[in-house]
Amino acid sequence: MSANLRLALFFLPIALLVAALGYWNINSPADNGSSASLIDDNRIDFFAQNTQTLQFTDEGSLQYELNSPRIEHTQHDDITVLLQPVLLLFRGTDLPWHISSTRSEVSPEGKEVELIDNVRIERTDEKGRPTILTTQRLTYVPETEFAHTKLSVKIEAANGITTGVGMRTYLNESKMHLLSNVRGNHDVR
């Protein structure tokens, strides 16, 4: 037998053993479970682009209009992410609340909406006076029309600017409560 053939027969079992161990390591159940769960946790099971949603009250008047260039839903946590959402919340009136943010996350069954980054809530009253609220994060509960944040808030109104840290607002009552460090600059007219 030639020296090359003996050398090949000597290293062939070692090479097969290394290949089998490598294959077993790559396809081990522990790896498959953890990497599969990472993939499943972040998997988008559906998305929609350039969406417009209209909802009407029982009386037939427009309750809200929601627009978003992209909506994504993740299956593992049932969270829906809206990119650049714009919500016009009419609540049966002609003067809507205009709510927008960079993105938002809607909890399962739509119980809460977390508005994230560059949150802006605007409303113009019957006399044409605007009120603009800005913050970086806001949680909105659609069923009760209640919104709250623990972060800094700025409210610009016709008679001045008010800032504070933390806020609770009841959109259906047009009430805003700043929780701490409240400062105001008001114009007397």
mmCIF file of C-alpha atoms in Angstrom, residues 3-184:
data_model
loop_
_atom_site.group_PDB
_atom_site.id
_atom_site.type_symbol
_atom_site.label_atom_id
_atom_site.label_comp_id
_atom_site.label_asym_id
_atom_site.label_seq_id
_atom_site.Cartn_x
_atom_site.Cartn_y
_atom_site.Cartn_z
ATOM 1 C CA ALA A 3 2.221 5.971 1.762
ATOM 2 C CA ASN A 4 -0.396 8.455 0.445
ATOM 3 C CA LEU A 5 -3.196 5.874 0.659
ATOM 4 C CA ARG A 6 -2.189 4.875 4.224
ATOM 5 C CA LEU A 7 -2.083 8.543 5.230
ATOM 6 C CA ALA A 8 -5.540 9.142 3.705
ATOM 7 C CA LEU A 9 -6.988 6.060 5.465
ATOM 8 C CA PHE A 10 -5.481 7.245 8.755
ATOM 9 C CA PHE A 11 -6.940 10.790 8.538
ATOM 10 C CA LEU A 12 -10.303 9.838 6.963
ATOM 11 C CA PRO A 13 -11.918 8.600 10.226
ATOM 12 C CA ILE A 14 -10.602 11.668 12.074
ATOM 13 C CA ALA A 15 -11.990 13.974 9.379
ATOM 14 C CA LEU A 16 -15.361 12.180 9.481
ATOM 15 C CA LEU A 17 -15.444 12.474 13.271
ATOM 16 C CA VAL A 18 -14.689 16.220 13.150
ATOM 17 C CA ALA A 19 -17.353 16.736 10.446
ATOM 18 C CA ALA A 20 -19.931 14.770 12.469
ATOM 19 C CA LEU A 21 -19.175 16.742 15.641
ATOM 20 C CA GLY A 22 -19.376 20.010 13.704
ATOM 21 C CA TYR A 23 -22.712 19.011 12.143
ATOM 22 C CA TRP A 24 -24.058 17.910 15.542
ATOM 23 C CA ASN A 25 -22.957 21.214 17.137
ATOM 24 C CA ILE A 26 -24.610 23.315 14.422
ATOM 25 C CA ASN A 27 -27.894 21.391 14.554
ATOM 26 C CA SER A 28 -28.069 20.751 18.303
ATOM 27 C CA PRO A 29 -31.553 21.186 19.838
ATOM 28 C CA ALA A 30 -30.329 23.864 22.275
ATOM 29 C CA ASP A 31 -29.140 26.046 19.380
ATOM 30 C CA ASN A 32 -32.239 25.452 17.304
ATOM 31 C CA GLY A 33 -34.576 26.330 20.167
ATOM 32 C CA SER A 34 -32.869 29.571 21.151
ATOM 33 C CA SER A 35 -32.187 30.860 17.638
ATOM 34 C CA ALA A 36 -35.651 29.855 16.467
ATOM 35 C CA SER A 37 -37.238 31.682 19.384
ATOM 36 C CA LEU A 38 -35.183 34.796 18.620
ATOM 37 C CA ILE A 39 -36.334 34.681 15.035
ATOM 38 C CA ASP A 40 -39.959 33.974 16.037
ATOM 39 C CA ASP A 41 -39.955 36.768 18.655
ATOM 40 C CA ASN A 42 -39.110 39.404 16.065
ATOM 41 C CA ARG A 43 -41.044 37.993 13.143
ATOM 42 C CA ILE A 44 -43.598 40.260 11.527
ATOM 43 C CA ASP A 45 -46.611 38.165 10.596
ATOM 44 C CA PHE A 46 -48.290 40.924 8.586
ATOM 45 C CA PHE A 47 -47.789 44.509 7.507
ATOM 46 C CA ALA A 48 -49.694 47.135 5.550
ATOM 47 C CA GLN A 49 -48.528 50.252 3.747
ATOM 48 C CA ASN A 50 -50.195 53.634 3.222
ATOM 49 C CA THR A 51 -53.136 52.833 5.469
ATOM 50 C CA GLN A 52 -56.183 54.928 6.245
ATOM 51 C CA THR A 53 -58.707 53.819 8.859
ATOM 52 C CA LEU A 54 -62.031 55.548 9.471
ATOM 53 C CA GLN A 55 -64.333 54.775 12.389
ATOM 54 C CA PHE A 56 -67.797 56.202 12.823
ATOM 55 C CA THR A 57 -69.999 56.639 15.882
ATOM 56 C CA ASP A 58 -73.317 54.803 16.257
ATOM 57 C CA GLU A 59 -75.024 57.991 15.011
ATOM 58 C CA GLY A 60 -72.941 57.922 11.812
ATOM 59 C CA SER A 61 -70.580 60.833 12.463
ATOM 60 C CA LEU A 62 -66.824 60.415 12.083
ATOM 61 C CA GLN A 63 -65.205 59.338 15.364
ATOM 62 C CA TYR A 64 -61.602 59.182 14.117
ATOM 63 C CA GLU A 65 -59.383 58.968 11.070
ATOM 64 C CA LEU A 66 -56.016 57.214 11.374
ATOM 65 C CA ASN A 67 -53.304 57.357 8.700
ATOM 66 C CA SER A 68 -49.915 55.624 8.706
ATOM 67 C CA PRO A 69 -47.386 54.955 5.938
ATOM 68 C CA ARG A 70 -46.608 51.513 7.434
ATOM 69 C CA ILE A 71 -48.146 49.207 10.028
ATOM 70 C CA GLU A 72 -46.347 46.069 11.266
ATOM 71 C CA HIS A 73 -47.701 43.330 13.540
ATOM 72 C CA THR A 74 -45.500 40.909 15.496
ATOM 73 C CA GLN A 75 -47.037 37.542 16.228
ATOM 74 C CA HIS A 76 -45.269 36.588 19.481
ATOM 75 C CA ASP A 77 -46.556 39.549 21.537
ATOM 76 C CA ASP A 78 -49.541 40.698 19.422
ATOM 77 C CA ILE A 79 -48.091 44.239 19.258
ATOM 78 C CA THR A 80 -48.883 46.446 16.278
ATOM 79 C CA VAL A 81 -46.328 49.140 15.381
ATOM 80 C CA LEU A 82 -47.433 52.178 13.386
ATOM 81 C CA LEU A 83 -44.790 54.331 11.757
ATOM 82 C CA GLN A 84 -45.511 58.081 11.634
ATOM 83 C CA PRO A 85 -49.151 57.701 12.711
ATOM 84 C CA VAL A 86 -51.510 60.666 12.369
ATOM 85 C CA LEU A 87 -54.821 60.441 14.217
ATOM 86 C CA LEU A 88 -57.684 62.901 13.872
ATOM 87 C CA LEU A 89 -59.915 62.241 16.883
ATOM 88 C CA PHE A 90 -63.304 63.888 16.251
ATOM 89 C CA ARG A 91 -65.411 62.406 19.036
ATOM 90 C CA GLY A 92 -68.566 63.606 17.261
ATOM 91 C CA THR A 93 -67.409 67.240 16.915
ATOM 92 C CA ASP A 94 -66.150 69.328 14.008
ATOM 93 C CA LEU A 95 -62.966 70.289 15.888
ATOM 94 C CA PRO A 96 -60.726 67.197 16.116
ATOM 95 C CA TRP A 97 -57.700 66.474 18.246
ATOM 96 C CA HIS A 98 -54.743 66.024 15.864
ATOM 97 C CA ILE A 99 -52.367 63.421 17.384
ATOM 98 C CA SER A 100 -49.054 62.382 15.809
ATOM 99 C CA SER A 101 -45.706 60.789 16.696
ATOM 100 C CA THR A 102 -42.688 59.191 15.045
ATOM 101 C CA ARG A 103 -44.082 55.752 15.840
ATOM 102 C CA SER A 104 -46.555 54.066 18.130
ATOM 103 C CA GLU A 105 -47.154 50.627 19.577
ATOM 104 C CA VAL A 106 -50.674 49.293 20.014
ATOM 105 C CA SER A 107 -51.110 46.671 22.730
ATOM 106 C CA PRO A 108 -53.075 43.454 22.210
ATOM 107 C CA GLU A 109 -56.748 44.172 21.541
ATOM 108 C CA GLY A 110 -55.948 47.895 21.254
ATOM 109 C CA LYS A 111 -56.333 48.563 24.977
ATOM 110 C CA GLU A 112 -53.369 51.000 25.054
ATOM 111 C CA VAL A 113 -51.460 52.984 22.470
ATOM 112 C CA GLU A 114 -47.908 54.026 23.303
ATOM 113 C CA LEU A 115 -46.936 57.108 21.273
ATOM 114 C CA ILE A 116 -43.150 57.257 20.964
ATOM 115 C CA ASP A 117 -40.852 60.156 19.971
ATOM 116 C CA ASN A 118 -41.951 63.606 18.818
ATOM 117 C CA VAL A 119 -45.449 63.217 20.245
ATOM 118 C CA ARG A 120 -47.671 66.144 19.285
ATOM 119 C CA ILE A 121 -51.316 66.732 20.205
ATOM 120 C CA GLU A 122 -53.022 69.749 18.637
ATOM 121 C CA ARG A 123 -56.506 71.161 18.888
ATOM 122 C CA THR A 124 -58.093 74.398 17.758
ATOM 123 C CA ASP A 125 -61.065 75.662 19.766
ATOM 124 C CA GLU A 126 -64.278 77.275 18.494
ATOM 125 C CA LYS A 127 -62.583 80.703 18.441
ATOM 126 C CA GLY A 128 -59.715 79.440 16.280
ATOM 127 C CA ARG A 129 -57.150 79.409 19.100
ATOM 128 C CA PRO A 130 -54.667 76.504 18.878
ATOM 129 C CA THR A 131 -53.448 74.395 21.790
ATOM 130 C CA ILE A 132 -50.336 72.281 21.111
ATOM 131 C CA LEU A 133 -48.990 69.680 23.537
ATOM 132 C CA THR A 134 -45.568 68.095 22.905
ATOM 133 C CA THR A 135 -43.657 65.346 24.711
ATOM 134 C CA GLN A 136 -41.425 62.382 23.832
ATOM 135 C CA ARG A 137 -43.662 59.539 25.021
ATOM 136 C CA LEU A 138 -47.345 59.277 25.851
ATOM 137 C CA THR A 139 -49.651 56.387 26.717
ATOM 138 C CA TYR A 140 -53.205 56.721 25.385
ATOM 139 C CA VAL A 141 -56.150 54.562 26.508
ATOM 140 C CA PRO A 142 -58.749 54.766 23.698
ATOM 141 C CA GLU A 143 -61.674 53.345 25.677
ATOM 142 C CA THR A 144 -61.550 56.134 28.274
ATOM 143 C CA GLU A 145 -59.778 58.782 26.141
ATOM 144 C CA PHE A 146 -57.220 59.101 28.947
ATOM 145 C CA ALA A 147 -53.548 59.863 28.213
ATOM 146 C CA HIS A 148 -50.549 60.077 30.539
ATOM 147 C CA THR A 149 -46.782 60.448 30.606
ATOM 148 C CA LYS A 150 -44.000 60.709 33.194
ATOM 149 C CA LEU A 151 -41.790 62.775 30.874
ATOM 150 C CA SER A 152 -41.480 66.511 30.237
ATOM 151 C CA VAL A 153 -44.480 68.170 28.612
ATOM 152 C CA LYS A 154 -44.856 71.522 26.856
ATOM 153 C CA ILE A 155 -48.267 73.080 26.261
ATOM 154 C CA GLU A 156 -48.531 76.062 23.941
ATOM 155 C CA ALA A 157 -51.850 77.884 24.069
ATOM 156 C CA ALA A 158 -53.171 81.254 22.918
ATOM 157 C CA ASN A 159 -52.327 82.878 26.259
ATOM 158 C CA GLY A 160 -48.847 81.425 26.841
ATOM 159 C CA ILE A 161 -46.584 78.417 27.287
ATOM 160 C CA THR A 162 -46.705 75.977 30.200
ATOM 161 C CA THR A 163 -44.150 73.240 30.888
ATOM 162 C CA GLY A 164 -44.063 70.465 33.443
ATOM 163 C CA VAL A 165 -42.944 66.938 34.182
ATOM 164 C CA GLY A 166 -45.577 64.228 34.050
ATOM 165 C CA MET A 167 -49.120 64.693 32.846
ATOM 166 C CA ARG A 168 -52.567 63.173 32.914
ATOM 167 C CA THR A 169 -55.111 64.346 30.376
ATOM 168 C CA TYR A 170 -58.730 63.507 29.776
ATOM 169 C CA LEU A 171 -59.358 64.248 26.105
ATOM 170 C CA ASN A 172 -63.116 63.793 26.417
ATOM 171 C CA GLU A 173 -63.180 66.533 29.083
ATOM 172 C CA SER A 174 -60.405 68.708 27.524
ATOM 173 C CA LYS A 175 -58.551 68.667 30.862
ATOM 174 C CA MET A 176 -54.782 68.450 31.264
ATOM 175 C CA HIS A 177 -53.105 67.978 34.664
ATOM 176 C CA LEU A 178 -49.351 68.568 34.908
ATOM 177 C CA LEU A 179 -47.888 66.618 37.827
ATOM 178 C CA SER A 180 -44.668 68.407 38.854
ATOM 179 C CA ASN A 181 -42.166 71.189 38.081
ATOM 180 C CA VAL A 182 -44.881 73.265 36.458
ATOM 181 C CA ARG A 183 -43.709 76.552 34.940
ATOM 182 C CA GLY A 184 -45.721 79.002 32.910
#
